[in-house]
Coordinates of C-alpha atoms and ligand atoms in Angstrom, one line a residue:
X1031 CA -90.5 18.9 -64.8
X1032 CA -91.8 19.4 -61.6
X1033 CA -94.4 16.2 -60.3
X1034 CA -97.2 16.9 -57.8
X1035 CA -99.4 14.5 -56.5
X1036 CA -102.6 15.4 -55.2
X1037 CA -104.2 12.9 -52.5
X1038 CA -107.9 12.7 -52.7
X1039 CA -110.0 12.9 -49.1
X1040 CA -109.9 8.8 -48.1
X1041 CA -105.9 8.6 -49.1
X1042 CA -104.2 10.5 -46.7
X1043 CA -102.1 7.3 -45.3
X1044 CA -101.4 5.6 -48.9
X1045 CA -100.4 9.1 -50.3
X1046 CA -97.9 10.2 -47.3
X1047 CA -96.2 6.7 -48.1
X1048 CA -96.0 7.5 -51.5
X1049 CA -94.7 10.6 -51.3
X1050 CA -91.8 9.9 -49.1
X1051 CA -90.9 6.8 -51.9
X1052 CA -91.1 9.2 -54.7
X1053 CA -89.9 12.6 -56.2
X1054 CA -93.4 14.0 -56.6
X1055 CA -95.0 17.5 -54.5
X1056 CA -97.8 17.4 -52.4
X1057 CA -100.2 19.6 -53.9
X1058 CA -102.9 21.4 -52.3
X1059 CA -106.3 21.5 -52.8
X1060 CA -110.1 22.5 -51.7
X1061 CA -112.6 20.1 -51.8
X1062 CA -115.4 20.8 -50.6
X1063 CA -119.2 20.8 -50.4
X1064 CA -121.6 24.1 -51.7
X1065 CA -124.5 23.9 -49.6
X1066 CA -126.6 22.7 -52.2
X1067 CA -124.4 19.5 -52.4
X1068 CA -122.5 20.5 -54.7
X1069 CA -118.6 20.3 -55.2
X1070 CA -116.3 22.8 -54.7
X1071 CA -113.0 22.7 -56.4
X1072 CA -110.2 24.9 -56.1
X1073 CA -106.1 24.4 -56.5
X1074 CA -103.8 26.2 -54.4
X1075 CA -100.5 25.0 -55.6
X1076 CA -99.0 26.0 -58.5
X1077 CA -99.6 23.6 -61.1
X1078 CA -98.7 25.0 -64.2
X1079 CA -96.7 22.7 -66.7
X1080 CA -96.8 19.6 -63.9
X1081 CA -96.8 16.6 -64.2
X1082 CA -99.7 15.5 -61.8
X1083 CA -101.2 12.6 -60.4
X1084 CA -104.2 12.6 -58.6
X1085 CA -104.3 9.6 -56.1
X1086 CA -108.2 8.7 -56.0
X1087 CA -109.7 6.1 -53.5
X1088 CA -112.4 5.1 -55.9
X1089 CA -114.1 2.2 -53.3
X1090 CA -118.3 3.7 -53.2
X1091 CA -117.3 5.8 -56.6
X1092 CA -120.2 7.6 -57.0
X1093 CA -119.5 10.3 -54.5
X1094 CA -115.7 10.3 -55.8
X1095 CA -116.1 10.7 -59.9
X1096 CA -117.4 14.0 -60.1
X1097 CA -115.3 15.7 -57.7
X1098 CA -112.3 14.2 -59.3
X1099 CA -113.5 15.0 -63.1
X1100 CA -114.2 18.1 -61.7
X1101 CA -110.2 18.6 -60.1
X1102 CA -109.1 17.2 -63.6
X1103 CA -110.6 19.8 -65.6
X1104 CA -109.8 22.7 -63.1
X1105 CA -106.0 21.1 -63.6
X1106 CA -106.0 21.2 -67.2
X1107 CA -107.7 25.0 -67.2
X1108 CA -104.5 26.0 -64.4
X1109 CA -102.1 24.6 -67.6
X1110 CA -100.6 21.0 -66.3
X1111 CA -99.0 19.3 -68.8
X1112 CA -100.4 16.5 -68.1
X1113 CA -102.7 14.5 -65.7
X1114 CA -102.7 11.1 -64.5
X1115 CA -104.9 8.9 -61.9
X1116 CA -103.9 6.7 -59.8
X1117 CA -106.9 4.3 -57.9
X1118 CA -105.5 1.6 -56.3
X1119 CA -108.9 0.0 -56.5
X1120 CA -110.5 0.4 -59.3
X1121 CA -114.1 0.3 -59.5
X1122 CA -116.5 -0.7 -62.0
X1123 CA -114.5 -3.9 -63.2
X1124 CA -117.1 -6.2 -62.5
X1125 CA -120.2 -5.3 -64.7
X1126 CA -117.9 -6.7 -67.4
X1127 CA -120.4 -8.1 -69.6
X1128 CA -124.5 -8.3 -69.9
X1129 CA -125.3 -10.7 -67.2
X1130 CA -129.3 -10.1 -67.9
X1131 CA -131.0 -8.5 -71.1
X1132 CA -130.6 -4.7 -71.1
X1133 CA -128.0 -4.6 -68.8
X1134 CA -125.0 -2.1 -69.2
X1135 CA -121.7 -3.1 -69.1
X1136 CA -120.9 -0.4 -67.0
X1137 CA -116.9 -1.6 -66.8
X1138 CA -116.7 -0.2 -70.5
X1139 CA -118.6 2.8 -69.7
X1140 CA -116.9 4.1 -66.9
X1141 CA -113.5 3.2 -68.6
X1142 CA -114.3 5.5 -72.0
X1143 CA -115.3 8.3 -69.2
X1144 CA -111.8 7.9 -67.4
X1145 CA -110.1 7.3 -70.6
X1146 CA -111.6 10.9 -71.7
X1147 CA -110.1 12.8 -69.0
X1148 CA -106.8 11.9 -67.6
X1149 CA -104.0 10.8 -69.5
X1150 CA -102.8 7.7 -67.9
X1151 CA -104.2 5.3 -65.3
X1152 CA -102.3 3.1 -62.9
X1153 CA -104.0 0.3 -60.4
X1154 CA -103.4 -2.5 -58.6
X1155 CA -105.1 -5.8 -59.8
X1156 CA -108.0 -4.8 -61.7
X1157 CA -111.0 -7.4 -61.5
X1158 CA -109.7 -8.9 -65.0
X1159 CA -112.2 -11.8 -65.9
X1160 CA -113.8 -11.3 -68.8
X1161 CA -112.1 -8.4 -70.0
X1162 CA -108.4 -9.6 -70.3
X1163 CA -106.0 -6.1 -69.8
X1164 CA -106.7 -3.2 -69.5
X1165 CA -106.4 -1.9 -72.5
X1166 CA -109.2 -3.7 -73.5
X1167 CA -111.4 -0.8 -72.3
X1168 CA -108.9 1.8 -71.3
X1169 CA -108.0 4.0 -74.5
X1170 CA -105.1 5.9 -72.2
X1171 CA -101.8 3.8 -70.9
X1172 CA -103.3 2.0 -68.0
X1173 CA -100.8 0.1 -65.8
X1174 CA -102.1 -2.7 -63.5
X1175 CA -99.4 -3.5 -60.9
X1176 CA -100.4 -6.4 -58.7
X1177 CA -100.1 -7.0 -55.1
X1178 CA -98.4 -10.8 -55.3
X1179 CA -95.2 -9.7 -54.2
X1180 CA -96.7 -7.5 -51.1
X1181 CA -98.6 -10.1 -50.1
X1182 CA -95.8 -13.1 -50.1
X1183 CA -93.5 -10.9 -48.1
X1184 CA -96.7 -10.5 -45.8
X1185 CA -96.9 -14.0 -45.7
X1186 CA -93.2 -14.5 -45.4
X1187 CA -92.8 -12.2 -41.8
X1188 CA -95.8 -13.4 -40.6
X1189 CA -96.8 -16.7 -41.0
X1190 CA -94.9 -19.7 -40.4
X1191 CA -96.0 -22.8 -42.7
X1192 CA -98.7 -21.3 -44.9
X1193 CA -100.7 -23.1 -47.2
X1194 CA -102.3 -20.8 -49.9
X1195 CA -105.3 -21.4 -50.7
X1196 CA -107.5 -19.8 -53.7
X1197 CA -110.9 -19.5 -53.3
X1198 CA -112.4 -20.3 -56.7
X1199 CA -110.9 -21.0 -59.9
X1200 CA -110.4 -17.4 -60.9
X1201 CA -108.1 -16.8 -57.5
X1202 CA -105.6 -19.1 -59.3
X1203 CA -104.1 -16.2 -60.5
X1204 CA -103.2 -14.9 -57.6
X1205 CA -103.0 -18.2 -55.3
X1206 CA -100.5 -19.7 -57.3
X1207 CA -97.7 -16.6 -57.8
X1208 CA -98.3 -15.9 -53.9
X1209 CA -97.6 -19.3 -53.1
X1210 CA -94.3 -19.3 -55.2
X1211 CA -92.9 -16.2 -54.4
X1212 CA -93.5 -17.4 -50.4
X1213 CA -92.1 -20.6 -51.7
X1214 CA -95.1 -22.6 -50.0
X1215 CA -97.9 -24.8 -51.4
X1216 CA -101.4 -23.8 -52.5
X1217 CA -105.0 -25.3 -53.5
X1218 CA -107.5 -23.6 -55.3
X1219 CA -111.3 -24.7 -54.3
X1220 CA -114.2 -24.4 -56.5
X1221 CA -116.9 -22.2 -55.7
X1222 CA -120.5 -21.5 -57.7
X1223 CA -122.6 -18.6 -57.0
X1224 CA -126.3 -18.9 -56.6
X1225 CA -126.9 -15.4 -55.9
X1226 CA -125.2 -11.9 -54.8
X1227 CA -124.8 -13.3 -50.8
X1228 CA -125.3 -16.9 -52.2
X1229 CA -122.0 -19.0 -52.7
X1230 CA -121.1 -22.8 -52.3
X1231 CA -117.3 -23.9 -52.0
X1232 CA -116.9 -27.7 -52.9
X1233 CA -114.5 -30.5 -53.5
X1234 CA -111.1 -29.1 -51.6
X1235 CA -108.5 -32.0 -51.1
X1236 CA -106.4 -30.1 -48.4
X1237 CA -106.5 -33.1 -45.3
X1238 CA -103.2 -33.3 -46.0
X1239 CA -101.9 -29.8 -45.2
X1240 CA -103.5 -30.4 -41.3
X1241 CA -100.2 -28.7 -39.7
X1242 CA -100.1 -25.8 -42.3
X1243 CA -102.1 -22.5 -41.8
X1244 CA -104.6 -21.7 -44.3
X1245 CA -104.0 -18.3 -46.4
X1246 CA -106.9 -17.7 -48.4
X1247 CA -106.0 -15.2 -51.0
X1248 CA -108.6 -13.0 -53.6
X1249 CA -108.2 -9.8 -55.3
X1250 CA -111.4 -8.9 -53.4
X1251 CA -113.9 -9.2 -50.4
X1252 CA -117.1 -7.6 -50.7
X1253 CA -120.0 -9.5 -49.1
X1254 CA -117.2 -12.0 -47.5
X1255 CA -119.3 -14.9 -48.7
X1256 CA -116.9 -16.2 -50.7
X1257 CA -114.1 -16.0 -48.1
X1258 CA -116.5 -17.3 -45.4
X1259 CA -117.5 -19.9 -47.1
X1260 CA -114.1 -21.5 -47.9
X1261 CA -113.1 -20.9 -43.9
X1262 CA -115.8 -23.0 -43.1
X1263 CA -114.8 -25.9 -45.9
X1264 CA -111.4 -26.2 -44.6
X1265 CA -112.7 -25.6 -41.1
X1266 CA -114.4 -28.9 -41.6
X1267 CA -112.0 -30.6 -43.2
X1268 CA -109.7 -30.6 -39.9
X1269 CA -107.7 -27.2 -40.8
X1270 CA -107.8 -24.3 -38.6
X1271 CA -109.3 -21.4 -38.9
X1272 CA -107.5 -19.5 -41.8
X1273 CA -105.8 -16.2 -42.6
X1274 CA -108.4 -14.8 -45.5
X1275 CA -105.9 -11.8 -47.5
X1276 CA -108.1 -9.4 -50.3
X1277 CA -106.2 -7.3 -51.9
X1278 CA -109.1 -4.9 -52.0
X1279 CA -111.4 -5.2 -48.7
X1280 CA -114.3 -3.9 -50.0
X1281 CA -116.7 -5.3 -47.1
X1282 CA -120.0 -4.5 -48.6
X1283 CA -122.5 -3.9 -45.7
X1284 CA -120.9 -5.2 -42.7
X1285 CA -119.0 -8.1 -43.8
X1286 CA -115.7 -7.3 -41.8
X1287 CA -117.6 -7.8 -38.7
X1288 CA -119.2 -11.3 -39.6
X1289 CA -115.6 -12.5 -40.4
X1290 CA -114.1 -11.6 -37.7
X1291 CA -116.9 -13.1 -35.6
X1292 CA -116.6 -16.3 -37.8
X1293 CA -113.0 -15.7 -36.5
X1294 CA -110.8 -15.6 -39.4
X1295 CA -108.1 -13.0 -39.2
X1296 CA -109.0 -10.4 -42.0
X1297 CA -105.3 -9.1 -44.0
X1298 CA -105.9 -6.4 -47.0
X1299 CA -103.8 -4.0 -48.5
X1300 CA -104.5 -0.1 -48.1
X1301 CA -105.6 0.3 -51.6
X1302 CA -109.1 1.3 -49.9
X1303 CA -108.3 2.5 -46.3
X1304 CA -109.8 0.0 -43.2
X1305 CA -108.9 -1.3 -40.4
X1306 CA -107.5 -4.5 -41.7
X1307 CA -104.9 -2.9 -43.8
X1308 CA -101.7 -4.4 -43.3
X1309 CA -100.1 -4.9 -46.8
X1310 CA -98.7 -1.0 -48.0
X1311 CA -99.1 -0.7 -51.6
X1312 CA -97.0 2.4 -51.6
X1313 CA -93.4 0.4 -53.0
X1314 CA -95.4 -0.9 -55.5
X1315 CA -97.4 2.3 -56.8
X1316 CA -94.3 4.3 -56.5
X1317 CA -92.2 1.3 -59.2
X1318 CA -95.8 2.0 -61.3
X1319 CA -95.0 5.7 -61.5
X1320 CA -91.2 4.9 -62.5
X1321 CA -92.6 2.2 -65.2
X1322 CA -95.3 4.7 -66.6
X1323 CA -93.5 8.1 -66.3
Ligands
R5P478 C1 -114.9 -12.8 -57.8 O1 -114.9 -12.9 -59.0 C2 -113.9 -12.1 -57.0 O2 -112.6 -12.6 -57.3 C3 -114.1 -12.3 -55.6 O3 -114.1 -13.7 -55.3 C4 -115.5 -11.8 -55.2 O4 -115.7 -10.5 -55.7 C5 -115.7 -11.9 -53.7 O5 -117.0 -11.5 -53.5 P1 -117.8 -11.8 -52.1 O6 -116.9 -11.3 -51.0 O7 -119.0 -11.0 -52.2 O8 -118.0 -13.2 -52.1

């Protein structure tokens, strides 16, 4: 069966890497804006019978959903057989439950509107807290791969003597499978948050790792508060200035710039495309399609 992949505006680098690890097509497409603001859709490869994945950057969704239901339902009326998504990040994982009376819990939402339309879904460590897996929400096959292997050979070719360090309990996760597949130690901290750009780290014990380098690893960065925060703890506690990795650098208004400034070296993978991308998720996506196809 022929396998196209079609690479969403945003993708370009992530999707030429994935292409050359996998048997799938570039397909073609026009995307574009009607004067009015509205999309334009239109597929100019041949399609019919494919299997295609769409690979959707899905960081800022809003502007992204439509015009990708939109290319999903143009797909299915052009006869693919079927259609899958792949976003590396995906978005709307962290409205998981109702924080505040008459809230929605907008992760379930938008997962019953992506479970309506495409077939499959594959990721790259979903914001799991209080939902569990995937398929707590998802009604389609959803596969979340996740980036601890990428990011231990990071560690492993780039940094001598790391010490990985999670930043709050729910980093564990990820801090201690990095740490063992880079065969070095870790710490997690504890962090409370007071408010959306209002976090406190306490209580790290990490004097005695003074001549490692600190590798602070999350799944993601958005305000940087959390990341900054925990430089500044070990900072103080006689460690230099640490490595912080996200796997998804989403660097809500401006926060790339204050952590460089607080000069920590910024790492993230290129599941939403920035400057600091230095971890390629492509190997991994392309053992996801293998997995789910
Ligand atoms: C929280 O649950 C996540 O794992 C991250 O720690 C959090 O999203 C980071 O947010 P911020 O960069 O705004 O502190």
């Amino acid at each position: 069966m022929k396998r196209i992949l079609i690479v969403m505006p945003g993708q370009e680098a992530l999707g030429s890497s994935l292409l050359a690890r996998t048997d799938f097509q570039a397909g073609v497409i026009e995307l574009r804006r009607f004067p009015d603001g509205e999309s334009y859709v239109r597929v100019l490869s041949d399609v019919r019978n494919a299997e295609v994945a769409i690979l959707c950057q899905l960081h800022q969704p809003d502007d992204k959903v439509l015009p990708l239901l939109l290319l999903v339902s143009t797909l299915r009326d052009l006869g693919v057989r079927r259609v899958g998504l792949i976003a590396p990040y995906l978005a709307y994982m962290r409205q998981d439950k109702r924080f505040r009376e008459g809230e929605g819990i907008s992760a379930r939402y938008f997962a019953r509107l992506i479970s309506q339309q495409v077939d499959w879904l594959l990721t790259v460590d979903p914001h799991l807290h209080r939902i569990h897996a995937l398929s707590e929400v998802y009604s389609i096959p959803a596969l979340a791969m996740t980036a601890v292997q990428p990011i231990a050979q990071w560690l492993r070719e780039n940094v001598t003597k790391p010490l990985v360090i999670g930043p709050d309990e729910e980093s564990e996760q990820w801090a201690a499978r990095v740490a063992q597949a880079a065969d070095c130690p870790w710490e997690v901290l504890t962090k409370e948050r007071f408010g959306d750009r209002d976090v406190r780290i306490s209580l790290p014990h990490v004097e005695q790792y003074t001549a490692c380098i600190p590798v602070l690893v999350d799944d993601i960065i958005s305000t940087g508060r959390t990341m900054l925060q925990a430089a500044a703890h070990l900072q103080a506690a006689g460690l230099v200035a640490p490595i912080c990795i996200g796997v998804h650098g989403i660097f809500a208004e401006g926060a790339l710039a204050e952590m460089q400034a607080a000069g920590v070296t910024v790492v993230t993978s290129n599941s939403i495309p920035d400057i600091s991308n230095q971890i390629d998720l492509a190997p991994l996506l392309a053992d996801g399609l293998r997995h789910l196809l």
